[in-house]
XYZ file of C-alpha atoms in Angstrom:
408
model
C -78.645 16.852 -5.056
C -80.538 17.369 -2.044
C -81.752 15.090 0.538
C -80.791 13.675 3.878
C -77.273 11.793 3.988
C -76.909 9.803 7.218
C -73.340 8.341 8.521
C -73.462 6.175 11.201
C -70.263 5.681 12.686
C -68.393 8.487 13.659
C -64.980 7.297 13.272
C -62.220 8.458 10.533
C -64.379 6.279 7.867
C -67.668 8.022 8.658
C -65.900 11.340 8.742
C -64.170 11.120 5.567
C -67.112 10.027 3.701
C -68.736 13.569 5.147
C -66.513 16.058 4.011
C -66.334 13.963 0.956
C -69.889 14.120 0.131
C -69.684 18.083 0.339
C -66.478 18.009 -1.392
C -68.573 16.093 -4.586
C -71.543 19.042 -4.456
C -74.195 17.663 -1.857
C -76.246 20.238 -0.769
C -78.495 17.869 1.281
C -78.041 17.858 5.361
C -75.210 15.785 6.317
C -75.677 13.596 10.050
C -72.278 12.174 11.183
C -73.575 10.012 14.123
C -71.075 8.642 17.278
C -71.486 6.671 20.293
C -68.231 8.820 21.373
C -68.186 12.367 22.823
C -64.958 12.981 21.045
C -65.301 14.367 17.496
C -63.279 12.017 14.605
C -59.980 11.056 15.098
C -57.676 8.785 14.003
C -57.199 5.424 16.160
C -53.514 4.236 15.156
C -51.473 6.611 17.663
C -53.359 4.890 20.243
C -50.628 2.229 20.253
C -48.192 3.254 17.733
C -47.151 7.157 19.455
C -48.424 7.419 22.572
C -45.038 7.183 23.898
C -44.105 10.303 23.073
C -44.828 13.154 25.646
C -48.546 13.161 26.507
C -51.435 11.044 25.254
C -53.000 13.350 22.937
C -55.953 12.768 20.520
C -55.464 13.390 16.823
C -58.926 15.070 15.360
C -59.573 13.840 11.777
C -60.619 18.147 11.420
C -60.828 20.673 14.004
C -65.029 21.435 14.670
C -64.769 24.941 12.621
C -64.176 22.206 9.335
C -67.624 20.357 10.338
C -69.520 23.777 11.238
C -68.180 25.502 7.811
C -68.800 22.271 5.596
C -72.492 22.081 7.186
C -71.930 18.571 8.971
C -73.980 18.221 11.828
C -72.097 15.848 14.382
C -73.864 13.960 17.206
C -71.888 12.638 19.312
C -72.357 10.209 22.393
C -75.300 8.922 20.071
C -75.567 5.419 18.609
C -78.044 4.268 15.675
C -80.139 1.967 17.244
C -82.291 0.519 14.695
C -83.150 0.871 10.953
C -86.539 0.769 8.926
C -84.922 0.075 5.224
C -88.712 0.255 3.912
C -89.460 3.534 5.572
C -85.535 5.141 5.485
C -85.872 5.947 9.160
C -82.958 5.105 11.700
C -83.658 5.459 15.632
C -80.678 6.840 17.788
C -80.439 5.470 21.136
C -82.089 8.928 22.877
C -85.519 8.094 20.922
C -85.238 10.389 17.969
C -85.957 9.039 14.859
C -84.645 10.651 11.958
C -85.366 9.794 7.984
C -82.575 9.498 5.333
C -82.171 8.921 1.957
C -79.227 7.606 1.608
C -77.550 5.908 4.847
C -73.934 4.779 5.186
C -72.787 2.347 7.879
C -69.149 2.673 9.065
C -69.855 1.420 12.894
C -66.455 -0.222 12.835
C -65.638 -3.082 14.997
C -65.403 -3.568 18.538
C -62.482 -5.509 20.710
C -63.239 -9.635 21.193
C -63.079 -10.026 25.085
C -62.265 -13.418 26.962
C -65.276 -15.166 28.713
C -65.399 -13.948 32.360
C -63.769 -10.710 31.914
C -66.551 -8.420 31.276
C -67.125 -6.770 34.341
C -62.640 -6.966 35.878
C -61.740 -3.024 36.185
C -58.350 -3.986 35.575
C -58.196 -5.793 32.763
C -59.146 -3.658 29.660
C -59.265 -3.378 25.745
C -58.008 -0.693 23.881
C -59.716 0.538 20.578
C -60.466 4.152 21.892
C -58.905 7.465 23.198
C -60.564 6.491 26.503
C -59.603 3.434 26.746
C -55.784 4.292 25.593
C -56.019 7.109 28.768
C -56.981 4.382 31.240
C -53.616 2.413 29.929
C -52.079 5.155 29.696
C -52.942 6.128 33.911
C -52.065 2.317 34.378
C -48.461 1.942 33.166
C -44.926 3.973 34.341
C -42.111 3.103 35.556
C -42.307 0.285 38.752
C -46.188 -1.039 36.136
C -46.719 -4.711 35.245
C -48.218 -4.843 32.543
C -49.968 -8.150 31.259
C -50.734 -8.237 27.548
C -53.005 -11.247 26.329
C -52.577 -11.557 22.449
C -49.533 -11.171 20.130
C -51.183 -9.536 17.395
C -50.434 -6.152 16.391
C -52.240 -4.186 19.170
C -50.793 -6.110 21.939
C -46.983 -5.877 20.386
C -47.687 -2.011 19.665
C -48.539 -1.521 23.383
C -45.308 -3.705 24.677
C -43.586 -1.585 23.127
C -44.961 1.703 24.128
C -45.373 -0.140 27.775
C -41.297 -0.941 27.794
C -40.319 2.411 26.209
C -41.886 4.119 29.176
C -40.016 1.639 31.766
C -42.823 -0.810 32.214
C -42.711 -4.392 32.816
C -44.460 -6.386 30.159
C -45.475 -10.026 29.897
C -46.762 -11.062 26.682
C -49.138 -14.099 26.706
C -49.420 -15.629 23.325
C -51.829 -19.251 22.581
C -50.231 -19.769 19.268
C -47.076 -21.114 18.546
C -45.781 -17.618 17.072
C -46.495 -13.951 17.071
C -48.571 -12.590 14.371
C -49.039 -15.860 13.402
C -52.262 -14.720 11.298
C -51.351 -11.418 10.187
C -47.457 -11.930 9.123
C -44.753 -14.179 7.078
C -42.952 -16.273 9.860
C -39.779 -14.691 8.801
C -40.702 -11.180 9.623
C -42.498 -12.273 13.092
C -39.724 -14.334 14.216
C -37.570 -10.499 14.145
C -40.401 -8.947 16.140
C -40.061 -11.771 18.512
C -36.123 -11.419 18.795
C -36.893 -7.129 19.007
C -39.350 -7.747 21.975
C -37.002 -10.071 24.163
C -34.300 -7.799 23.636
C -35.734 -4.775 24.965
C -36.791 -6.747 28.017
C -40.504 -8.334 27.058
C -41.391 -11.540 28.580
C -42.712 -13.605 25.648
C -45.092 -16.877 26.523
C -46.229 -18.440 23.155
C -48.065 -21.433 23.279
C -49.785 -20.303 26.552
C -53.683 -20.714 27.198
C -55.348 -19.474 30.145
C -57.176 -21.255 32.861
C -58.626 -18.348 34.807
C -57.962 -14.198 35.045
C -59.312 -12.572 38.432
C -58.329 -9.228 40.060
C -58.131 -7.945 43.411
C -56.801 -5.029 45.451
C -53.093 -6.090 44.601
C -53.316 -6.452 40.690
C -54.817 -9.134 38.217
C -53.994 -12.570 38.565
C -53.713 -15.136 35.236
C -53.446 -18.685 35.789
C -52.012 -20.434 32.680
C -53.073 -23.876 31.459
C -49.957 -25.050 32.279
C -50.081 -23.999 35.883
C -48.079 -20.870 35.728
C -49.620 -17.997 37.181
C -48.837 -14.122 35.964
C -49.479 -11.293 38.677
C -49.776 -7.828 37.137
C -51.211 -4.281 37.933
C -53.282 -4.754 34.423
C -54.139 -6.740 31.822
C -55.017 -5.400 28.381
C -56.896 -7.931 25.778
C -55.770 -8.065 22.430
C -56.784 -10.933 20.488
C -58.802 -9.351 17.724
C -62.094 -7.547 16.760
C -65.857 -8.476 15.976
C -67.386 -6.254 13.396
C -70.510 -4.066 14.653
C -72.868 -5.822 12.390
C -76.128 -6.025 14.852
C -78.025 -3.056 13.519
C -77.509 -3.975 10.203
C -78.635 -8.043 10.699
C -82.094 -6.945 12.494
C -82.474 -4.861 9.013
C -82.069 -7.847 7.052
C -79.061 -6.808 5.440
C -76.853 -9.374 4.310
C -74.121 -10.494 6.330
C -70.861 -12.539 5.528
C -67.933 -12.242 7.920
C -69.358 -8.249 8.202
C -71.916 -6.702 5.834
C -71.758 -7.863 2.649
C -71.403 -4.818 0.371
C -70.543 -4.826 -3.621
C -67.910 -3.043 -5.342
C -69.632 0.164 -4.581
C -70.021 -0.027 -1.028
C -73.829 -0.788 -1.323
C -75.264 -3.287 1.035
C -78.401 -5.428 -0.066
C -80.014 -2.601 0.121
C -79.850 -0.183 -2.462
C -79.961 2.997 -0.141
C -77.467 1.306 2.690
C -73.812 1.397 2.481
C -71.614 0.635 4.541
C -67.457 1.305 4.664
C -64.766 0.461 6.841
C -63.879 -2.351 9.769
C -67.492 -3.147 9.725
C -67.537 -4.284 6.184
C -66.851 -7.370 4.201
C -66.232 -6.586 0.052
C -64.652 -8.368 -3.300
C -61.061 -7.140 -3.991
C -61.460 -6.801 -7.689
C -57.055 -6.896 -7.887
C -58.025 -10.679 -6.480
C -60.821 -12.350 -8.892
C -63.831 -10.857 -5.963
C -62.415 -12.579 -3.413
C -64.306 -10.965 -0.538
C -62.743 -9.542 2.669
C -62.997 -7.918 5.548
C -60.052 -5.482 6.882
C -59.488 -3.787 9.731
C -56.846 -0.989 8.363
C -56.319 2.542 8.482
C -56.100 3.295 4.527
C -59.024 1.094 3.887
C -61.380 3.015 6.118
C -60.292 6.384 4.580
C -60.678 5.443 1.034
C -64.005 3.122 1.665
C -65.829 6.097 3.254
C -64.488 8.193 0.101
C -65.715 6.009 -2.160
C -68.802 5.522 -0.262
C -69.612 9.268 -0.489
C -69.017 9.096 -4.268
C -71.459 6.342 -4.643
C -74.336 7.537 -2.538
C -74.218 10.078 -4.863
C -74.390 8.321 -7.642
C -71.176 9.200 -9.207
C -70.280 5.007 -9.589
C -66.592 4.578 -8.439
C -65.760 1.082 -7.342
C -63.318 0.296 -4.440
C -60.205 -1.198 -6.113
C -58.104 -0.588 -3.400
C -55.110 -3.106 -2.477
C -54.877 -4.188 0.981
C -51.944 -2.087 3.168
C -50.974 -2.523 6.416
C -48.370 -1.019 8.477
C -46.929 -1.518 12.236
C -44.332 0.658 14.258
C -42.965 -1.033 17.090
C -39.566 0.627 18.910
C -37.005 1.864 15.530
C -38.482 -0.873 13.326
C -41.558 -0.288 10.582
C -43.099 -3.424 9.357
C -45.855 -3.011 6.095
C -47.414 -5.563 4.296
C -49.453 -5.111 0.745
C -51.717 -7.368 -0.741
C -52.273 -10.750 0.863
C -49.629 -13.006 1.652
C -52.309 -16.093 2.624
C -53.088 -16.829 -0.898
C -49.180 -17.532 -1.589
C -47.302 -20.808 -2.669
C -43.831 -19.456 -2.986
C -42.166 -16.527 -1.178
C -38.743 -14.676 -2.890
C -36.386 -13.019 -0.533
C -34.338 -9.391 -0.768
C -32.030 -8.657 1.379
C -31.522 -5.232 2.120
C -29.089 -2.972 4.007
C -28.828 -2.406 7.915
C -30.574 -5.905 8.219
C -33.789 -4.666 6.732
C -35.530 -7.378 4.125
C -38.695 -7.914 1.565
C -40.381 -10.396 0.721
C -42.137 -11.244 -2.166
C -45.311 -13.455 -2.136
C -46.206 -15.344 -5.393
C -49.325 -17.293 -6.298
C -49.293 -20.467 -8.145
C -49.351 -19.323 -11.706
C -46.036 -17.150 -10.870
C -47.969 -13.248 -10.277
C -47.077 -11.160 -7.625
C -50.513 -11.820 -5.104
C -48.325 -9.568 -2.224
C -45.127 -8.195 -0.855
C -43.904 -7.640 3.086
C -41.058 -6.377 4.469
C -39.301 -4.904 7.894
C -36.505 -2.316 8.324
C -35.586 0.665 10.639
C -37.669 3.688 9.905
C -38.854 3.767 6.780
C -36.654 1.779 4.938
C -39.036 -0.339 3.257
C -41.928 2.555 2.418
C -40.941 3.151 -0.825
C -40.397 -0.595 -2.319
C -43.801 -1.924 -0.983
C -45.553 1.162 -2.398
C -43.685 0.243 -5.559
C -45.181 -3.417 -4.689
C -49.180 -2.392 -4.520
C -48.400 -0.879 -8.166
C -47.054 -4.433 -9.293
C -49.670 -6.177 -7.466
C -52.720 -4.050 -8.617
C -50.729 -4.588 -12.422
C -51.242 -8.119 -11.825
C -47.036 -8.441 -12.591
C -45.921 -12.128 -12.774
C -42.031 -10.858 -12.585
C -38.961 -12.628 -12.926
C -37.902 -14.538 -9.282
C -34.052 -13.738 -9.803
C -35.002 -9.689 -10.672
C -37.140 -9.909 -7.448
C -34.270 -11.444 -5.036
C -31.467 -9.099 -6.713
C -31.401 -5.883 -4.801
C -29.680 -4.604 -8.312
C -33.197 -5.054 -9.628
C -35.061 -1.912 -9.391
C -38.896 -2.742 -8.690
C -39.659 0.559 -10.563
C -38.011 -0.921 -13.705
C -40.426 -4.079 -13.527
C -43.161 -2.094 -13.370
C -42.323 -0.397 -16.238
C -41.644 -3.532 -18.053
């Protein structure tokens, strides 16, 4: 097959989906477009690792793998606009370049708080850059103001206390995680946080941020106000879907892709954080994620379907978190759950087991030191994607072996 196969989005979706479409034979040219100068890398040590030694960026290949597979990156480029009837996209120097098959994986981009735009000191992290400007901004002697208890902000407190920074954690909800995790698990990431010296405010809107010379200032609703050197936002992300809506592509909660990773548009796909698909493991309930595993294996099977080798995305959700000793991971989805069966584990490490209302197994979740709990909740994706309705006793018995009921 030859042709012209263009990727916008030059992130670890857009880059798997290139070396995958030489991997399956395509002989065509291969564009693997970026608004970055950096070439692919992966975005979770941003807040997970960065603690240890020096901030360093972690290339999805080295550029000899994009020269000797024949991928032509541009980088510090962004697709500016697409003609679906003509198969031309125009990059934001002028060029315009023709495709016949086109993949969107333009990811998402941080949600900001009205009025903070333009504040030097109060930042967003989603990229290398951005993680060096935290990075120059924290130390020993730092305050450090986070604004969101989700999963990037906790990541970051504790990277922020591990190198002997002073964190204060502003939270609106009631709990951490409070969209993203089981109450039991959050309530230990709460208790992990305070411990090692993180100021937790839940419940805690915000009148007003500002910055001067001295730091940033935060006046909460209640009349509290938090002085720091910076702020970093993290209260979720807004997928890039612009480009794609000025197409005419359809749009629900991302674009709206099938199965296949095909947009409205026969010739469009699109992958990744940017993306909204059915889950086939959950009747075509449609989602959007914004995970690791799913961007690798949605640019894969993107790549596979542009090329007309028809491989459906039937992947289950999985999520994971590092924050100080402890590992939290979470497979399937826990929201569509009426009932929830514990196991206890050892060293104070627990699952949990998330049932829908005819009795199957709709998700699992657990926390542990390490990687404790690795092994069951990959064991837990095979029993979900099975569509297992297991026994509740065999699933609270740590005698049980979940290998055994997936057998059975």
């Amino acid at each position: 097959m030859t042709g012209t196969i263009i990727i916008a989005g030059a992130g670890l979706c857009g880059a798997r989906a290139a070396f995958a479409v030489r991997e399956r034979g395509y002989e065509g040219k291969v564009l693997l477009i970026g608004s970055e100068r950096h070439a692919p890398y992966d975005r979770p040590p941003l807040s997970k690792h960065a603690d240890k030694g020096s901030l360093s960026i972690q290339h999805v290949a080295d550029e000899e793998s994009y020269r000797v597979a024949g991928i032509d990156h541009l980088g510090g480029l962004d697709v500016t606009t697409i003609d679906p009837v003509g198969h031309v996209v125009t990059l934001s120097d002028g060029r315009h370049l023709t495709y016949d098959k086109l993949l969107l994986a333009v990811g998402a981009r941080p949600r900001l708080l009205p009025g903070t735009e333009n504040l030097t000191k109060v930042l967003t992290l989603r990229s290398f850059d951005d993680a060096l400007k935290i990075r120059d901004g924290i130390g020993p002697g730092r305050r450090l103001a986070i604004i969101g208890g989700g999963f990037i902000g906790l990541e970051l407190a504790a990277m922020a206390r591990k190198l002997q920074t002073s964190v204060t954690l502003i939270e609106s909800m009631p709990r951490l995680l409070a969209r993203a995790v089981p109450a039991e698990i959050a309530s230990v990431i709460e208790e992990r946080h305070r411990l090692e010296g993180v100021e937790v405010l839940l419940q805690s809107g915000i009148s007003s941020i500002g910055e001067d010379a001295n730091g940033v200032q935060i006046e909460l609703a209640d009349g509290r106000a938090i002085v720091a050197d910076l702020a970093v936002i993290g209260i979720g992300a807004i997928p890039n879907i612009e480009i794609a809506g000025a197409a005419g592509l359809a749009i629900e909660n991302g674009i709206a892709v099938d199965h296949f990773m095909r947009t409205s548009d026969a010739d469009i796909f699109a992958a990744g954080d940017c993306c909204s698909f059915p889950l086939q493991t959950y009747d075509g309930s449609r989602v959007r994620l914004e995970s690791w595993r799913c961007a690798q294996d949605q640019g894969i099977i993107a790549a596979a379907n542009m090329l007309g080798i028809v491989t459906p995305y039937e992947g289950v959700p999985w999520f994971w978190s590092d924050q100080y000793d402890l590992t939290l991971q979470i497979a399937g989805l826990p929201g569509l759950a009426v009932e929830t069966v514990r196991r206890e584990l050892s060293d104070g490490s627990f699952l949990l087991f998330h049932l829908g209302c005819d009795g199957r197994l709709v998700a699992a979740s657990g926390i542990g030191r390490g990687n404790a709990i690795g092994r069951d909740i990959r064991l837990c994706e095979m029993l979900i994607a099975a569509r297992a309705h297991p026994r509740r006793e065999e699933l609270a018995s740590p005698s049980t072996r979940l290998k055994s009921l997936l057998a059975a």
